Amino acid sequence: MVDLNNKVLVVEDSRAFRNYVVQQLTQLGCEVTACESVKQTQEALQQHNDFACAVLDYCLPDGQDGEVIDLVLEHRQKVIVLTAMFDVDTRERFIAKGVMDYILKDSMSSVSYLIPLVKRLMNNVNHHALVVDDSKTVRRHVTQLLEHQYIQTTQAENGEEALKVLADEPDISFIITDHDMPEKDGISMIREIRQTLDKNRLAILGLSASDDRTITAQFLKAGANDFLHKPFNQEEFYCRVHQILDMREANDELYKLANQDSLTGLWNRRYFFNQACNGCEIRNIA
């Protein structure tokens, strides 16, 4: 599991917008370092170089063309870009540079996307993904995307190997799997997994480059939580993964609320009655 701190770097020349972002991140539990120029950012990076992520304004008084992005990336920090302008070329430049995400800064409401994104990154260290694909290139690409957002990964080259890995590593949170693989294909693997683990306990994202128009339905009917065609867009991939993990965490929280005492943390009567009881008889004592 990645050891992630709660430090966040915010670089924004608008005082009102900067203060609002800092306030929201602080309420989230982040330790925020705020800067308003490229020069201040350089000084901050000389003192601290271990931020969980950096939220950067694209245009600054002493850096009109995204110079601060290059500076922070050179220090190997995870970057989220805030920009008031957006076009296809700008997007491609951001992705090519290796930024984590970008947010259109059209109003204060853009923070409503930023804060959950930062929270998602903080929570990602608690997740372990199993990447299943017979293509080493695809496995490496998906793994790099996940690890770029602090998600621990394990790889398998077919469904049969994935089932063995899943049995050996019970902390796996979700699976990303291709369909066409030797030994055991993705859909067959999902059907077998769903015999013991439902969608709330183990989320699955299906991938396929198949031209079969029914492939999405096949994955979903087999028990996948979501599906994505290959080759996929990096932004859409992250959105799908974030949605799966958000749902997984929401279900976990609801389960605890229903089965655990909020004060003591002890499991309640509902929990024990839902557990399998081997070699004993549970009697309802009035």
mmCIF file of C-alpha atoms in Angstrom:
data_model
loop_
_atom_site.group_PDB
_atom_site.id
_atom_site.type_symbol
_atom_site.label_atom_id
_atom_site.label_comp_id
_atom_site.label_asym_id
_atom_site.label_seq_id
_atom_site.Cartn_x
_atom_site.Cartn_y
_atom_site.Cartn_z
ATOM 1 C CA MET A 1 0.000 0.000 0.000
ATOM 2 C CA VAL A 2 1.263 3.476 -0.917
ATOM 3 C CA ASP A 3 2.134 5.737 2.021
ATOM 4 C CA LEU A 4 0.424 8.985 0.996
ATOM 5 C CA ASN A 5 0.544 12.235 2.947
ATOM 6 C CA ASN A 6 -2.165 14.908 2.912
ATOM 7 C CA LYS A 7 -0.050 17.765 1.539
ATOM 8 C CA VAL A 8 -1.499 19.660 -1.440
ATOM 9 C CA LEU A 9 0.116 22.471 -3.421
ATOM 10 C CA VAL A 10 -2.267 25.132 -4.767
ATOM 11 C CA VAL A 11 -1.020 27.720 -7.266
ATOM 12 C CA GLU A 12 -3.572 30.357 -8.256
ATOM 13 C CA ASP A 13 -3.164 34.114 -8.817
ATOM 14 C CA SER A 14 -6.804 34.993 -8.061
ATOM 15 C CA ARG A 15 -6.922 35.618 -4.308
ATOM 16 C CA ALA A 16 -10.650 34.931 -3.997
ATOM 17 C CA PHE A 17 -10.502 31.676 -5.944
ATOM 18 C CA ARG A 18 -7.279 30.581 -4.188
ATOM 19 C CA ASN A 19 -8.700 31.238 -0.729
ATOM 20 C CA TYR A 20 -11.865 29.319 -1.577
ATOM 21 C CA VAL A 21 -9.915 26.294 -2.876
ATOM 22 C CA VAL A 22 -7.630 26.345 0.166
ATOM 23 C CA GLN A 23 -10.627 26.534 2.501
ATOM 24 C CA GLN A 24 -12.349 23.575 0.852
ATOM 25 C CA LEU A 25 -9.193 21.446 0.811
ATOM 26 C CA THR A 26 -8.456 22.274 4.440
ATOM 27 C CA GLN A 27 -11.943 21.120 5.429
ATOM 28 C CA LEU A 28 -11.165 17.887 3.591
ATOM 29 C CA GLY A 29 -8.192 17.413 5.920
ATOM 30 C CA CYS A 30 -5.423 18.521 3.579
ATOM 31 C CA GLU A 31 -2.334 20.465 4.582
ATOM 32 C CA VAL A 32 -2.267 23.164 1.896
ATOM 33 C CA THR A 33 0.669 25.220 0.607
ATOM 34 C CA ALA A 34 -0.669 28.173 -1.414
ATOM 35 C CA CYS A 35 1.271 30.152 -4.045
ATOM 36 C CA GLU A 36 0.316 32.844 -6.533
ATOM 37 C CA SER A 37 3.226 32.835 -8.998
ATOM 38 C CA VAL A 38 5.814 30.639 -10.664
ATOM 39 C CA LYS A 39 8.512 32.173 -8.468
ATOM 40 C CA GLN A 40 6.666 31.332 -5.230
ATOM 41 C CA THR A 41 6.005 27.821 -6.536
ATOM 42 C CA GLN A 42 9.700 27.274 -7.192
ATOM 43 C CA GLU A 43 10.514 28.385 -3.646
ATOM 44 C CA ALA A 44 7.828 26.081 -2.219
ATOM 45 C CA LEU A 45 9.178 23.094 -4.175
ATOM 46 C CA GLN A 46 12.661 23.742 -2.804
ATOM 47 C CA GLN A 47 11.261 23.381 0.723
ATOM 48 C CA HIS A 48 8.781 20.545 0.093
ATOM 49 C CA ASN A 49 8.851 17.991 -2.699
ATOM 50 C CA ASP A 50 6.415 15.373 -1.434
ATOM 51 C CA PHE A 51 2.951 16.720 -2.215
ATOM 52 C CA ALA A 52 0.123 14.249 -2.752
ATOM 53 C CA CYS A 53 -0.902 16.431 -5.683
ATOM 54 C CA ALA A 54 -0.596 19.970 -7.043
ATOM 55 C CA VAL A 55 -3.522 22.107 -8.224
ATOM 56 C CA LEU A 56 -2.138 24.584 -10.759
ATOM 57 C CA ASP A 57 -3.577 27.581 -12.577
ATOM 58 C CA TYR A 58 -2.490 27.477 -16.224
ATOM 59 C CA CYS A 59 -1.967 31.220 -16.641
ATOM 60 C CA LEU A 60 0.034 33.175 -14.025
ATOM 61 C CA PRO A 61 1.470 36.733 -14.023
ATOM 62 C CA ASP A 62 5.042 35.453 -14.477
ATOM 63 C CA GLY A 63 4.059 32.421 -16.560
ATOM 64 C CA GLN A 64 1.373 33.002 -19.166
ATOM 65 C CA ASP A 65 1.690 29.715 -21.052
ATOM 66 C CA GLY A 66 1.648 26.975 -18.441
ATOM 67 C CA GLU A 67 5.271 27.291 -17.327
ATOM 68 C CA VAL A 68 4.290 26.349 -13.773
ATOM 69 C CA ILE A 69 3.008 22.978 -15.049
ATOM 70 C CA ASP A 70 6.408 22.076 -16.500
ATOM 71 C CA LEU A 71 8.123 23.246 -13.312
ATOM 72 C CA VAL A 72 5.990 21.079 -11.016
ATOM 73 C CA LEU A 73 6.140 18.061 -13.332
ATOM 74 C CA GLU A 74 9.947 18.317 -13.346
ATOM 75 C CA HIS A 75 9.743 17.766 -9.581
ATOM 76 C CA ARG A 76 7.712 14.566 -10.226
ATOM 77 C CA GLN A 77 4.522 15.828 -8.615
ATOM 78 C CA LYS A 78 0.979 14.766 -9.574
ATOM 79 C CA VAL A 79 -0.655 17.697 -11.359
ATOM 80 C CA ILE A 80 -4.266 18.844 -11.691
ATOM 81 C CA VAL A 81 -4.599 21.851 -14.007
ATOM 82 C CA LEU A 82 -7.086 24.694 -13.609
ATOM 83 C CA THR A 83 -7.684 26.570 -16.847
ATOM 84 C CA ALA A 84 -10.118 29.243 -18.043
ATOM 85 C CA MET A 85 -9.611 28.191 -21.659
ATOM 86 C CA PHE A 86 -10.117 24.840 -23.307
ATOM 87 C CA ASP A 87 -9.729 23.428 -26.787
ATOM 88 C CA VAL A 88 -8.615 20.127 -28.297
ATOM 89 C CA ASP A 89 -4.988 21.247 -28.711
ATOM 90 C CA THR A 90 -4.780 22.410 -25.075
ATOM 91 C CA ARG A 91 -6.235 19.105 -23.906
ATOM 92 C CA GLU A 92 -3.734 17.092 -25.960
ATOM 93 C CA ARG A 93 -0.855 19.151 -24.544
ATOM 94 C CA PHE A 94 -2.020 18.504 -20.986
ATOM 95 C CA ILE A 95 -2.312 14.762 -21.554
ATOM 96 C CA ALA A 96 1.064 14.601 -23.332
ATOM 97 C CA LYS A 97 2.732 16.385 -20.432
ATOM 98 C CA GLY A 98 1.436 13.724 -18.050
ATOM 99 C CA VAL A 99 -0.996 15.794 -16.002
ATOM 100 C CA MET A 100 -3.434 13.819 -13.876
ATOM 101 C CA ASP A 101 -6.526 15.832 -14.837
ATOM 102 C CA TYR A 102 -7.664 19.286 -15.859
ATOM 103 C CA ILE A 103 -10.616 21.358 -14.736
ATOM 104 C CA LEU A 104 -12.307 24.179 -16.621
ATOM 105 C CA LYS A 105 -12.196 27.166 -14.285
ATOM 106 C CA ASP A 106 -15.386 28.878 -15.386
ATOM 107 C CA SER A 107 -16.799 29.605 -11.913
ATOM 108 C CA MET A 108 -16.515 28.714 -8.233
ATOM 109 C CA SER A 109 -18.635 25.655 -9.044
ATOM 110 C CA SER A 110 -15.595 24.062 -10.696
ATOM 111 C CA VAL A 111 -14.340 23.407 -7.161
ATOM 112 C CA SER A 112 -17.250 20.964 -6.792
ATOM 113 C CA TYR A 113 -15.349 18.690 -9.185
ATOM 114 C CA LEU A 114 -11.899 19.413 -7.767
ATOM 115 C CA ILE A 115 -12.586 18.531 -4.122
ATOM 116 C CA PRO A 116 -14.076 15.062 -4.807
ATOM 117 C CA LEU A 117 -11.170 14.413 -7.185
ATOM 118 C CA VAL A 118 -8.588 15.173 -4.497
ATOM 119 C CA LYS A 119 -10.567 13.077 -2.010
ATOM 120 C CA ARG A 120 -10.635 10.242 -4.544
ATOM 121 C CA LEU A 121 -6.834 10.377 -4.864
ATOM 122 C CA MET A 122 -6.430 10.268 -1.094
ATOM 123 C CA ASN A 123 -8.723 7.234 -0.859
ATOM 124 C CA ASN A 124 -7.079 5.403 -3.764
ATOM 125 C CA VAL A 125 -4.264 4.178 -1.519
ATOM 126 C CA ASN A 126 -6.824 1.892 0.126
ATOM 127 C CA HIS A 127 -7.583 0.076 -3.131
ATOM 128 C CA HIS A 128 -5.915 -2.832 -4.896
ATOM 129 C CA ALA A 129 -6.712 -3.518 -8.565
ATOM 130 C CA LEU A 130 -6.268 -6.750 -10.492
ATOM 131 C CA VAL A 131 -5.526 -6.076 -14.179
ATOM 132 C CA VAL A 132 -6.331 -9.049 -16.429
ATOM 133 C CA ASP A 133 -5.275 -9.045 -20.081
ATOM 134 C CA ASP A 134 -3.275 -11.403 -22.293
ATOM 135 C CA SER A 135 -1.500 -8.415 -23.882
ATOM 136 C CA LYS A 136 1.539 -7.388 -21.846
ATOM 137 C CA THR A 137 1.422 -3.944 -23.467
ATOM 138 C CA VAL A 138 -2.190 -3.346 -22.427
ATOM 139 C CA ARG A 139 -1.558 -4.637 -18.905
ATOM 140 C CA ARG A 140 1.401 -2.305 -18.535
ATOM 141 C CA HIS A 141 -0.578 0.678 -19.866
ATOM 142 C CA VAL A 142 -3.571 0.094 -17.565
ATOM 143 C CA THR A 143 -1.261 -0.532 -14.608
ATOM 144 C CA GLN A 144 0.594 2.737 -15.238
ATOM 145 C CA LEU A 145 -2.693 4.669 -15.384
ATOM 146 C CA LEU A 146 -3.845 3.171 -12.082
ATOM 147 C CA GLU A 147 -0.546 3.572 -10.256
ATOM 148 C CA HIS A 148 -0.393 7.187 -11.471
ATOM 149 C CA GLN A 149 -3.403 7.713 -9.190
ATOM 150 C CA TYR A 150 -1.970 5.813 -6.209
ATOM 151 C CA ILE A 151 -3.840 2.541 -6.815
ATOM 152 C CA GLN A 152 -1.897 -0.632 -6.030
ATOM 153 C CA THR A 153 -2.018 -3.156 -8.885
ATOM 154 C CA THR A 154 -1.493 -6.852 -9.554
ATOM 155 C CA GLN A 155 -1.457 -8.387 -13.033
ATOM 156 C CA ALA A 156 -2.755 -11.629 -14.574
ATOM 157 C CA GLU A 157 -2.580 -12.711 -18.201
ATOM 158 C CA ASN A 158 -5.816 -14.722 -18.365
ATOM 159 C CA GLY A 159 -8.959 -15.527 -16.421
ATOM 160 C CA GLU A 160 -7.617 -18.736 -14.915
ATOM 161 C CA GLU A 161 -4.564 -17.013 -13.481
ATOM 162 C CA ALA A 162 -6.754 -14.137 -12.256
ATOM 163 C CA LEU A 163 -8.932 -16.519 -10.228
ATOM 164 C CA LYS A 164 -5.832 -17.914 -8.515
ATOM 165 C CA VAL A 165 -4.546 -14.411 -7.757
ATOM 166 C CA LEU A 166 -7.945 -13.414 -6.376
ATOM 167 C CA ALA A 167 -7.931 -16.429 -4.040
ATOM 168 C CA ASP A 168 -4.436 -15.565 -2.784
ATOM 169 C CA GLU A 169 -5.010 -11.807 -2.389
ATOM 170 C CA PRO A 170 -8.389 -11.144 -0.722
ATOM 171 C CA ASP A 171 -7.707 -7.391 -0.397
ATOM 172 C CA ILE A 172 -8.297 -6.830 -4.139
ATOM 173 C CA SER A 173 -10.947 -4.098 -4.450
ATOM 174 C CA PHE A 174 -11.775 -4.316 -8.128
ATOM 175 C CA ILE A 175 -10.864 -6.028 -11.381
ATOM 176 C CA ILE A 176 -10.232 -4.599 -14.846
ATOM 177 C CA THR A 177 -10.440 -7.379 -17.417
ATOM 178 C CA ASP A 178 -10.274 -7.997 -21.142
ATOM 179 C CA HIS A 179 -12.546 -10.582 -22.772
ATOM 180 C CA ASP A 180 -10.615 -12.517 -25.437
ATOM 181 C CA MET A 181 -7.907 -14.403 -23.520
ATOM 182 C CA PRO A 182 -6.534 -17.976 -23.544
ATOM 183 C CA GLU A 183 -7.286 -20.453 -20.724
ATOM 184 C CA LYS A 184 -10.391 -18.535 -19.597
ATOM 185 C CA ASP A 185 -11.998 -15.469 -21.191
ATOM 186 C CA GLY A 186 -13.148 -12.430 -19.253
ATOM 187 C CA ILE A 187 -16.880 -13.100 -19.318
ATOM 188 C CA SER A 188 -16.452 -16.709 -18.148
ATOM 189 C CA MET A 189 -14.180 -15.480 -15.367
ATOM 190 C CA ILE A 190 -16.759 -12.903 -14.247
ATOM 191 C CA ARG A 191 -19.527 -15.520 -14.142
ATOM 192 C CA GLU A 192 -17.369 -17.707 -11.914
ATOM 193 C CA ILE A 193 -16.475 -14.817 -9.608
ATOM 194 C CA ARG A 194 -20.118 -13.815 -9.241
ATOM 195 C CA GLN A 195 -20.964 -17.216 -7.801
ATOM 196 C CA THR A 196 -19.341 -16.077 -4.543
ATOM 197 C CA LEU A 197 -18.722 -12.325 -4.766
ATOM 198 C CA ASP A 198 -21.437 -9.834 -5.712
ATOM 199 C CA LYS A 199 -21.034 -6.374 -7.256
ATOM 200 C CA ASN A 200 -20.934 -4.659 -3.880
ATOM 201 C CA ARG A 201 -18.023 -6.772 -2.614
ATOM 202 C CA LEU A 202 -15.926 -6.812 -5.791
ATOM 203 C CA ALA A 203 -16.374 -4.337 -8.652
ATOM 204 C CA ILE A 204 -15.426 -5.322 -12.206
ATOM 205 C CA LEU A 205 -14.737 -3.123 -15.241
ATOM 206 C CA GLY A 206 -14.822 -4.987 -18.547
ATOM 207 C CA LEU A 207 -12.646 -4.052 -21.536
ATOM 208 C CA SER A 208 -12.790 -5.274 -25.132
ATOM 209 C CA ALA A 209 -11.752 -4.239 -28.634
ATOM 210 C CA SER A 210 -14.444 -6.498 -30.145
ATOM 211 C CA ASP A 211 -16.695 -5.120 -32.883
ATOM 212 C CA ASP A 212 -19.554 -7.254 -31.544
ATOM 213 C CA ARG A 213 -22.327 -4.789 -30.707
ATOM 214 C CA THR A 214 -23.593 -7.095 -27.970
ATOM 215 C CA ILE A 215 -20.303 -7.278 -26.059
ATOM 216 C CA THR A 216 -21.322 -4.556 -23.590
ATOM 217 C CA ALA A 217 -24.546 -6.371 -22.719
ATOM 218 C CA GLN A 218 -22.659 -9.671 -22.413
ATOM 219 C CA PHE A 219 -20.278 -8.189 -19.844
ATOM 220 C CA LEU A 220 -23.023 -6.488 -17.848
ATOM 221 C CA LYS A 221 -25.262 -9.574 -17.831
ATOM 222 C CA ALA A 222 -22.333 -11.710 -16.683
ATOM 223 C CA GLY A 223 -21.957 -9.407 -13.663
ATOM 224 C CA ALA A 224 -19.583 -6.588 -14.639
ATOM 225 C CA ASN A 225 -20.261 -3.224 -12.996
ATOM 226 C CA ASP A 226 -19.259 -1.280 -16.105
ATOM 227 C CA PHE A 227 -17.708 -1.665 -19.569
ATOM 228 C CA LEU A 228 -15.291 0.305 -21.730
ATOM 229 C CA HIS A 229 -14.307 -0.212 -25.368
ATOM 230 C CA LYS A 230 -10.638 -0.410 -26.363
ATOM 231 C CA PRO A 231 -8.793 1.682 -27.326
ATOM 232 C CA PHE A 232 -10.168 3.937 -24.609
ATOM 233 C CA ASN A 233 -9.789 7.596 -23.807
ATOM 234 C CA GLN A 234 -7.661 8.205 -20.691
ATOM 235 C CA GLU A 235 -10.162 10.671 -19.239
ATOM 236 C CA GLU A 236 -13.088 8.288 -19.700
ATOM 237 C CA PHE A 237 -11.050 5.465 -18.170
ATOM 238 C CA TYR A 238 -10.400 7.511 -15.032
ATOM 239 C CA CYS A 239 -14.055 8.605 -14.847
ATOM 240 C CA ARG A 240 -15.196 4.960 -15.003
ATOM 241 C CA VAL A 241 -12.672 3.845 -12.386
ATOM 242 C CA HIS A 242 -13.557 6.739 -10.078
ATOM 243 C CA GLN A 243 -17.255 5.966 -10.408
ATOM 244 C CA ILE A 244 -16.676 2.293 -9.572
ATOM 245 C CA LEU A 245 -14.584 3.146 -6.510
ATOM 246 C CA ASP A 246 -17.032 5.830 -5.346
ATOM 247 C CA MET A 247 -19.863 3.289 -5.503
ATOM 248 C CA ARG A 248 -17.754 0.672 -3.747
ATOM 249 C CA GLU A 249 -16.958 3.045 -0.878
ATOM 250 C CA ALA A 250 -20.566 4.256 -0.644
ATOM 251 C CA ASN A 251 -21.791 0.657 -0.378
ATOM 252 C CA ASP A 252 -19.186 -0.091 2.294
ATOM 253 C CA GLU A 253 -20.327 2.945 4.284
ATOM 254 C CA LEU A 254 -23.998 1.974 4.009
ATOM 255 C CA TYR A 255 -23.140 -1.561 5.130
ATOM 256 C CA LYS A 256 -21.372 -0.218 8.221
ATOM 257 C CA LEU A 257 -24.241 2.137 9.031
ATOM 258 C CA ALA A 258 -26.681 -0.761 8.886
ATOM 259 C CA ASN A 259 -24.574 -3.324 10.740
ATOM 260 C CA GLN A 260 -22.222 -1.475 13.086
ATOM 261 C CA ASP A 261 -22.748 0.626 16.188
ATOM 262 C CA SER A 262 -21.502 4.131 15.371
ATOM 263 C CA LEU A 263 -20.299 4.813 18.922
ATOM 264 C CA THR A 264 -18.499 1.590 19.868
ATOM 265 C CA GLY A 265 -17.731 0.190 16.427
ATOM 266 C CA LEU A 266 -19.175 -3.171 17.488
ATOM 267 C CA TRP A 267 -21.206 -5.272 15.043
ATOM 268 C CA ASN A 268 -24.940 -5.293 15.831
ATOM 269 C CA ARG A 269 -27.626 -7.990 15.887
ATOM 270 C CA ARG A 270 -28.426 -7.550 12.182
ATOM 271 C CA TYR A 271 -24.820 -8.354 11.270
ATOM 272 C CA PHE A 272 -24.647 -11.601 13.264
ATOM 273 C CA PHE A 273 -27.964 -12.873 11.951
ATOM 274 C CA ASN A 274 -26.672 -12.396 8.389
ATOM 275 C CA GLN A 275 -23.512 -14.422 9.021
ATOM 276 C CA ALA A 276 -23.244 -18.110 8.293
ATOM 277 C CA CYS A 277 -23.317 -20.108 11.507
ATOM 278 C CA ASN A 278 -21.636 -23.500 11.223
ATOM 279 C CA GLY A 279 -22.511 -26.163 13.774
ATOM 280 C CA CYS A 280 -24.760 -23.943 15.856
ATOM 281 C CA GLU A 281 -28.396 -23.009 16.132
ATOM 282 C CA ILE A 282 -29.446 -19.398 16.501
ATOM 283 C CA ARG A 283 -32.540 -19.020 18.642
ATOM 284 C CA ASN A 284 -34.600 -15.903 18.926
ATOM 285 C CA ILE A 285 -34.891 -15.286 22.669
ATOM 286 C CA ALA A 286 -37.725 -12.925 23.448
#
